Short mmCIF file of C-alpha atoms and ligand atoms in Angstrom, two decimals:
data_model
loop_
_atom_site.label_atom_id
_atom_site.label_comp_id
_atom_site.label_asym_id
_atom_site.label_seq_id
_atom_site.Cartn_x
_atom_site.Cartn_y
_atom_site.Cartn_z
CA MET W 1 -9.20 -5.15 18.22
CA SER W 2 -11.13 -8.12 19.52
CA ASP W 3 -11.96 -10.78 16.97
CA ASP W 4 -14.66 -12.25 19.15
CA LEU W 5 -17.44 -11.86 16.59
CA GLU W 6 -19.87 -13.79 18.78
CA SER W 7 -19.77 -10.91 21.26
CA LEU W 8 -21.76 -8.83 18.74
CA ASN W 9 -25.48 -8.60 19.28
CA GLY W 10 -27.26 -10.81 16.75
CA VAL W 11 -24.24 -12.92 15.84
CA GLY W 12 -24.42 -16.61 16.70
CA SER W 13 -21.84 -19.22 15.83
CA THR W 14 -23.30 -19.90 12.34
CA THR W 15 -23.27 -16.23 11.35
CA ALA W 16 -19.82 -15.79 12.85
CA ALA W 17 -18.55 -18.74 10.82
CA LYS W 18 -20.00 -17.27 7.62
CA LEU W 19 -18.40 -13.91 8.34
CA ARG W 20 -15.02 -15.43 9.13
CA ALA W 21 -15.08 -17.64 6.05
CA SER W 22 -15.60 -14.53 3.91
CA GLY W 23 -12.72 -12.65 5.44
CA PHE W 24 -14.55 -10.64 8.10
CA THR W 25 -12.46 -11.86 10.97
CA THR W 26 -12.55 -8.73 13.13
CA ILE W 27 -15.30 -6.49 14.42
CA GLU W 28 -13.52 -3.54 12.88
CA ALA W 29 -13.56 -5.14 9.42
CA ILE W 30 -17.33 -5.62 9.73
CA ALA W 31 -17.83 -2.05 10.91
CA VAL W 32 -16.06 -0.42 7.98
CA THR W 33 -17.19 -2.55 5.01
CA PRO W 34 -20.17 -1.43 2.88
CA PRO W 35 -23.19 -3.64 3.82
CA ARG W 36 -23.82 -4.68 0.23
CA GLU W 37 -20.32 -6.09 -0.02
CA ILE W 38 -20.77 -8.14 3.15
CA MET W 39 -24.10 -9.42 1.81
CA GLU W 40 -22.62 -10.49 -1.52
CA LYS W 41 -19.76 -12.34 0.15
CA THR W 42 -21.56 -13.98 3.05
CA ASN W 43 -25.13 -14.50 1.82
CA ILE W 44 -26.39 -13.11 5.12
CA GLY W 45 -29.62 -11.09 4.78
CA PHE W 46 -29.26 -7.36 4.29
CA ASN W 47 -31.27 -6.33 7.35
CA THR W 48 -29.32 -8.70 9.57
CA ILE W 49 -26.11 -7.17 8.27
CA LEU W 50 -27.34 -3.66 9.08
CA LYS W 51 -28.05 -4.76 12.65
CA ILE W 52 -24.69 -6.50 13.03
CA GLN W 53 -22.94 -3.46 11.64
CA GLU W 54 -24.68 -1.17 14.07
CA ALA W 55 -23.46 -3.33 16.94
CA ALA W 56 -19.97 -3.46 15.42
CA ARG W 57 -19.85 0.31 15.01
CA GLN W 58 -20.83 0.83 18.61
CA MET W 59 -17.96 -1.38 19.67
CA VAL W 60 -15.34 0.28 17.51
CA ALA W 61 -16.90 3.76 17.64
CA THR W 62 -16.78 4.55 13.92
CA ASP W 63 -19.02 7.53 14.53
CA PHE W 64 -17.60 10.72 15.92
CA LYS W 65 -14.43 10.29 17.94
CA THR W 66 -12.81 12.89 20.09
CA ALA W 67 -9.50 14.26 18.91
CA GLN W 68 -8.02 12.53 21.94
CA GLU W 69 -9.29 9.11 20.78
CA PHE W 70 -8.12 9.83 17.25
CA TYR W 71 -4.72 10.75 18.65
CA GLU W 72 -4.53 7.51 20.60
CA LYS W 73 -5.33 5.42 17.54
CA ARG W 74 -2.55 7.20 15.68
CA GLN W 75 -0.15 6.33 18.49
CA THR W 76 -0.55 2.66 17.53
CA MET W 77 0.65 3.53 14.02
CA LYS W 78 4.02 1.95 13.23
CA LYS W 79 6.72 2.93 10.77
CA CYS W 80 8.88 0.72 8.58
CA THR W 81 12.41 1.67 7.65
CA THR W 82 13.39 1.87 3.98
CA GLY W 83 17.03 1.15 4.78
CA SER W 84 17.96 4.75 3.99
CA ARG W 85 18.04 7.02 7.02
CA LYS W 86 17.52 10.12 4.91
CA LEU W 87 14.52 8.69 3.13
CA ASP W 88 13.08 7.56 6.47
CA GLU W 89 13.48 11.10 7.79
CA ALA W 90 11.77 12.55 4.73
CA LEU W 91 8.90 10.16 5.44
CA GLY W 92 8.66 11.23 9.06
CA GLY W 93 10.23 7.97 10.28
CA GLY W 94 9.42 5.44 7.56
CA ILE W 95 6.48 3.93 5.67
CA GLU W 96 3.40 4.21 7.90
CA THR W 97 0.82 1.64 8.88
CA GLN W 98 -2.86 2.68 8.73
CA ALA W 99 -2.02 4.43 5.47
CA LEU W 100 -1.64 3.95 1.74
CA THR W 101 1.74 5.01 0.32
CA GLU W 102 2.15 5.44 -3.41
CA LEU W 103 5.53 5.17 -5.13
CA ILE W 104 5.55 7.11 -8.37
CA GLY W 105 8.30 7.11 -10.96
CA GLU W 106 9.35 6.30 -14.48
CA PHE W 107 10.75 2.87 -15.44
CA GLY W 108 13.95 2.02 -13.62
CA SER W 109 13.43 4.71 -10.98
CA GLY W 110 13.53 2.08 -8.20
CA LYS W 111 9.87 1.46 -7.31
CA THR W 112 10.15 -2.34 -7.42
CA GLN W 113 13.53 -2.27 -5.66
CA LEU W 114 12.08 -0.22 -2.81
CA CYS W 115 9.13 -2.65 -2.57
CA LEU W 116 11.52 -5.62 -2.34
CA MET W 117 13.64 -3.83 0.29
CA LEU W 118 10.53 -3.04 2.33
CA SER W 119 9.42 -6.68 2.08
CA VAL W 120 12.61 -7.61 3.92
CA MET W 121 12.70 -4.65 6.34
CA ALA W 122 9.05 -5.06 7.40
CA GLN W 123 9.99 -8.40 8.96
CA LEU W 124 12.49 -6.85 11.37
CA PRO W 125 11.24 -6.35 14.91
CA PRO W 126 9.98 -2.80 15.64
CA GLU W 127 13.07 -1.95 17.72
CA GLN W 128 15.13 -2.53 14.56
CA GLY W 129 12.87 -0.38 12.41
CA GLY W 130 10.56 -3.08 11.09
CA LEU W 131 6.90 -3.93 11.60
CA GLY W 132 7.52 -7.38 13.05
CA GLY W 133 5.22 -9.09 10.58
CA LYS W 134 4.94 -10.93 7.28
CA VAL W 135 4.37 -9.54 3.79
CA ALA W 136 1.86 -9.97 0.96
CA PHE W 137 3.11 -8.97 -2.48
CA ILE W 138 0.80 -8.66 -5.50
CA ASP W 139 2.97 -8.60 -8.60
CA THR W 140 1.19 -7.45 -11.76
CA GLU W 141 4.21 -7.13 -14.02
CA GLY W 142 6.13 -10.32 -13.30
CA THR W 143 9.05 -8.33 -11.86
CA PHE W 144 9.10 -9.85 -8.37
CA MET W 145 12.54 -11.44 -8.08
CA PRO W 146 12.97 -13.98 -5.26
CA GLU W 147 16.74 -14.04 -5.87
CA ARG W 148 16.88 -10.36 -5.07
CA VAL W 149 15.04 -10.99 -1.78
CA TYR W 150 17.63 -13.64 -0.90
CA GLN W 151 20.43 -11.23 -1.76
CA ILE W 152 19.02 -8.32 0.26
CA ALA W 153 18.29 -10.55 3.26
CA THR W 154 21.74 -12.17 3.24
CA LEU W 155 23.64 -8.89 2.91
CA ASN W 156 21.61 -7.45 5.77
CA GLY W 157 22.63 -10.34 8.01
CA LEU W 158 19.25 -12.10 7.93
CA ASP W 159 18.31 -15.69 7.20
CA PRO W 160 17.23 -15.55 3.54
CA GLN W 161 15.09 -18.69 3.64
CA ASN W 162 13.21 -17.46 6.64
CA ILE W 163 12.69 -14.00 5.10
CA ALA W 164 11.58 -15.39 1.72
CA GLY W 165 9.32 -17.88 3.49
CA ASN W 166 7.41 -15.00 5.06
CA ILE W 167 6.58 -13.21 1.80
CA PHE W 168 3.34 -14.36 0.17
CA VAL W 169 3.56 -13.54 -3.52
CA ALA W 170 0.77 -13.64 -6.08
CA ARG W 171 1.08 -12.83 -9.75
CA ALA W 172 -2.03 -10.97 -10.96
CA TYR W 173 -2.74 -11.73 -14.59
CA ASN W 174 -5.39 -9.07 -15.25
CA SER W 175 -7.29 -6.39 -13.39
CA SER W 176 -10.14 -8.61 -12.21
CA HIS W 177 -7.65 -11.16 -10.93
CA GLN W 178 -5.85 -8.32 -9.14
CA CYS W 179 -9.16 -7.26 -7.52
CA LEU W 180 -9.81 -10.84 -6.44
CA LEU W 181 -6.38 -11.01 -4.83
CA ILE W 182 -7.01 -7.74 -2.99
CA ASP W 183 -10.28 -9.17 -1.63
CA ARG W 184 -8.36 -12.25 -0.53
CA LEU W 185 -6.07 -10.06 1.60
CA PHE W 186 -8.89 -9.59 4.12
CA THR W 187 -8.40 -13.21 5.23
CA LEU W 188 -4.74 -13.68 4.38
CA CYS W 189 -3.50 -10.68 6.41
CA PRO W 190 -5.10 -11.37 9.80
CA ASP W 191 -4.49 -15.12 9.49
CA ASN W 192 -0.77 -14.65 8.89
CA ASN W 193 0.16 -11.52 10.83
CA ILE W 194 0.87 -9.63 7.62
CA LYS W 195 2.10 -6.10 8.32
CA LEU W 196 3.04 -4.97 4.80
CA VAL W 197 1.00 -5.26 1.61
CA VAL W 198 2.57 -4.35 -1.74
CA VAL W 199 0.75 -3.92 -5.05
CA ASP W 200 3.36 -3.46 -7.80
CA SER W 201 1.90 -1.94 -9.92
CA MET W 202 -1.57 -0.84 -8.89
CA ILE W 203 -2.54 0.53 -12.23
CA SER W 204 -0.80 -1.18 -15.15
CA HIS W 205 -3.56 -3.73 -15.83
CA PHE W 206 -6.23 -1.06 -15.53
CA ARG W 207 -4.44 1.11 -18.03
CA GLY W 208 -3.87 -1.76 -20.41
CA GLU W 209 -7.44 -3.07 -20.34
CA TYR W 210 -9.53 0.06 -20.20
CA VAL W 211 -8.51 1.96 -23.29
CA GLY W 212 -10.46 4.79 -24.80
CA ARG W 213 -12.36 7.62 -23.20
CA GLU W 214 -15.67 5.76 -22.93
CA THR W 215 -14.18 3.25 -20.48
CA LEU W 216 -12.45 5.84 -18.32
CA ALA W 217 -15.28 6.34 -15.83
CA GLU W 218 -15.63 2.60 -15.23
CA ARG W 219 -11.89 2.18 -14.80
CA GLN W 220 -11.63 5.05 -12.33
CA GLN W 221 -14.58 3.76 -10.34
CA LYS W 222 -13.07 0.29 -10.02
CA LEU W 223 -9.67 1.68 -9.14
CA ASN W 224 -11.23 3.94 -6.52
CA GLN W 225 -13.17 1.05 -5.01
CA TYR W 226 -10.05 -1.08 -4.65
CA LEU W 227 -7.85 1.73 -3.35
CA HIS W 228 -10.43 2.31 -0.63
CA LYS W 229 -10.47 -1.39 0.18
CA LEU W 230 -6.73 -1.18 0.67
CA ILE W 231 -7.12 1.81 3.00
CA ARG W 232 -9.71 -0.10 5.05
CA LEU W 233 -7.35 -3.07 5.19
CA SER W 234 -4.52 -0.87 6.46
CA GLU W 235 -6.72 0.61 9.17
CA ALA W 236 -8.46 -2.59 10.21
CA TYR W 237 -5.23 -4.54 10.67
CA ASN W 238 -2.76 -1.73 11.45
CA LEU W 239 -0.60 -2.58 8.45
CA ALA W 240 1.25 -0.61 5.76
CA VAL W 241 0.08 -0.66 2.14
CA VAL W 242 2.47 0.37 -0.64
CA VAL W 243 1.31 0.68 -4.26
CA THR W 244 3.37 1.68 -7.28
CA ASN W 245 2.33 3.87 -10.16
CA GLN W 246 4.07 4.62 -13.42
CA VAL W 247 4.39 8.16 -14.67
CA GLN W 248 2.69 8.69 -17.94
CA ALA W 249 3.70 11.08 -20.64
CA ASN W 250 1.27 13.95 -20.97
CA PRO W 251 1.73 15.31 -24.48
CA THR W 252 -0.36 18.38 -23.70
CA ALA W 253 2.14 19.62 -21.14
CA PHE W 254 4.27 22.17 -22.96
CA PHE W 255 5.94 23.44 -19.84
CA GLY W 256 7.46 21.63 -16.91
CA ASP W 257 7.73 17.88 -16.58
CA PRO W 258 5.65 16.06 -19.20
CA ASN W 259 5.45 13.08 -16.86
CA ARG W 260 2.39 12.79 -14.70
CA PRO W 261 1.32 9.99 -12.39
CA ALA W 262 -1.27 7.77 -14.04
CA GLY W 263 -4.68 7.30 -12.51
CA GLY W 264 -5.42 10.99 -12.23
CA ASN W 265 -7.28 12.39 -9.27
CA ILE W 266 -8.42 8.98 -8.06
CA MET W 267 -4.89 7.89 -7.16
CA ALA W 268 -3.99 11.34 -5.85
CA HIS W 269 -6.94 11.49 -3.49
CA ALA W 270 -6.90 7.92 -2.23
CA CYS W 271 -3.22 7.73 -1.34
CA THR W 272 -2.16 9.14 2.03
CA HIS W 273 1.46 9.64 1.02
CA ARG W 274 2.94 9.92 -2.46
CA ILE W 275 6.65 9.56 -3.06
CA TYR W 276 8.07 10.64 -6.37
CA LEU W 277 11.24 8.74 -7.36
CA ARG W 278 13.58 9.69 -10.15
CA LYS W 279 17.03 8.83 -11.41
CA GLY W 280 19.74 11.33 -10.50
CA SER W 281 23.32 11.31 -11.72
CA LYS W 282 25.63 8.26 -11.34
CA GLY W 283 22.99 5.75 -10.34
CA ILE W 284 21.81 7.93 -7.46
CA ARG W 285 18.06 8.10 -6.88
CA VAL W 286 16.18 11.15 -5.71
CA ALA W 287 12.97 10.81 -3.71
CA ARG W 288 10.56 13.56 -2.85
CA VAL W 289 7.35 13.35 -0.85
CA ILE W 290 4.56 15.10 -2.74
CA ASP W 291 1.03 16.15 -1.75
CA SER W 292 1.54 15.10 1.88
CA PRO W 293 -0.87 16.40 4.51
CA TYR W 294 2.00 16.92 6.97
CA LEU W 295 5.41 16.03 5.55
CA PRO W 296 7.70 18.66 4.00
CA GLU W 297 8.47 18.17 0.31
CA VAL W 298 12.25 18.12 0.65
CA PRO W 299 14.07 15.97 -1.92
CA VAL W 300 16.54 13.38 -0.57
CA ARG W 301 19.15 11.14 -2.19
CA PHE W 302 19.68 7.44 -1.77
CA LYS W 303 21.23 4.66 -3.80
CA ILE W 304 20.18 1.21 -4.88
CA SER W 305 22.94 -1.24 -4.02
CA GLU W 306 23.40 -4.98 -3.61
CA LYS W 307 22.17 -4.52 -0.01
CA GLY W 308 18.97 -2.94 -1.22
CA LEU W 309 18.58 0.73 -0.40
CA GLU W 310 21.27 2.81 1.26
CA ASP W 311 22.19 6.38 2.10
CA THR W 312 24.75 7.94 -0.15
CA GLU W 313 27.18 10.80 0.10
CA GLU W 314 27.59 10.87 -3.65
CA GLY W 315 25.61 12.97 -6.07
CA GLY W 316 26.00 16.50 -7.28
CA ASP W 317 23.51 19.15 -8.10
CA ASP W 318 20.77 16.65 -8.92
CA LEU W 319 18.59 17.79 -6.04
CA ASP W 320 18.21 21.20 -7.67
CA GLN W 321 16.79 19.81 -10.86
CA GLU W 322 13.42 19.23 -9.31
CA SER W 323 10.70 18.87 -11.87
CA ASP W 324 7.19 20.18 -11.69
CA ILE W 325 5.39 16.94 -11.11
CA VAL W 326 2.09 17.33 -9.35
P1 LIG Y 401 9.37 -0.11 -13.77
O1 LIG Y 401 8.74 -1.22 -13.00
O2 LIG Y 401 9.91 -0.53 -15.08
O3 LIG Y 401 8.46 1.09 -13.91
O4 LIG Y 401 10.65 0.40 -12.95
P2 LIG Y 401 10.91 0.45 -11.39
O5 LIG Y 401 10.74 1.83 -10.91
O6 LIG Y 401 10.19 -0.61 -10.70
O7 LIG Y 401 12.47 0.17 -11.35
P3 LIG Y 401 13.25 -0.96 -10.54
O8 LIG Y 401 12.94 -0.86 -9.11
O9 LIG Y 401 13.06 -2.26 -11.21
O10 LIG Y 401 14.74 -0.43 -10.71
C1 LIG Y 401 15.64 -1.08 -11.55
C2 LIG Y 401 17.02 -0.49 -11.29
O11 LIG Y 401 17.46 -0.84 -9.98
C3 LIG Y 401 18.04 -1.05 -12.24
O12 LIG Y 401 18.11 -0.28 -13.40
C4 LIG Y 401 19.31 -0.97 -11.42
O13 LIG Y 401 19.85 0.33 -11.59
C5 LIG Y 401 18.84 -1.07 -10.00
N1 LIG Y 401 19.12 -2.41 -9.46
C6 LIG Y 401 18.36 -3.49 -9.54
N2 LIG Y 401 18.95 -4.55 -8.94
C7 LIG Y 401 20.11 -4.11 -8.45
C8 LIG Y 401 21.17 -4.72 -7.75
O14 LIG Y 401 21.16 -5.91 -7.41
N3 LIG Y 401 22.22 -3.95 -7.43
C9 LIG Y 401 22.27 -2.64 -7.76
N4 LIG Y 401 23.36 -1.94 -7.44
N5 LIG Y 401 21.29 -2.03 -8.45
C10 LIG Y 401 20.22 -2.75 -8.79
MG1 LIG Y 402 8.89 -2.11 -11.29
#
């Protein structure tokens, strides 16, 4: 997509500079952002923004598209390998750009490990299964381990310093800081050719800060707003977004798996793909795609090793013990 903002009707160099400084560096980003948000960030008048947006929408055709055009946009979608061929297959080729993928699982199920692996793999050129770009990693739990990135890169025959140098990491200290960092991605990503964004975990601060039923609506609204920002980011810059989510014990579930993904319907509806991870026998992990619009929900095995993620021939009957997670 062209980033020649001046080509939009009603945008001179001053307005273009204001837009760029606030993170609206592409016409597509302008077209898909709510006008109020652009106004708050840029201080441009509301009516001017409506006019600019109309011009932007004409250029990117955010109105009705033919199925043919929609199909062509999807052809530009790229897929990032996880390092496990079986898991890639289950995902229809890998983690997709222009989409939000949610990793769900209990502690130790491998969510952070998969995020770290992807942060290395995303930097490979597309012909080697990567996205050929850099990575932004928002760490809310302080579990990002640079040493592990060095280890995975080295054992995969890559230059660890180069790989680590291309991962932008930010520690989010609370939910509003996390939101601020997500807003910041709208400039960071296009400026640095970022092709993978990780938020590990999306929800822990929200859960910790908004306790009690009376705060639930506000929490869900904020979460929803930021998940949709992440979707817009993925579409505007053709990048992959991966968020993690803990499973939360649901004491009212008498039957089936008492673990349910946190965040309720908001997370379920916003995320394009959801992958449920769990520990199998002997250190094996089992992954299953859930709620996908087009992928089959077949469980697959992989293992976490020094190299990151790998296929495994080991494992017994653990695939049969599928739980009822929804
Ligand atoms: P929470 O963030 O606590 O919810 O868990 P998580 O799902 O993020 O789990 P994480 O990805 O941190 O998985 C931790 C597990 O990965 C450990 O218990 C180990 O089994 C495995 N692991 C981590 N590092 C290595 C490593 O260098 N080598 C091997 N073989 N396994 C590792
Ligand atoms: Mg983790």
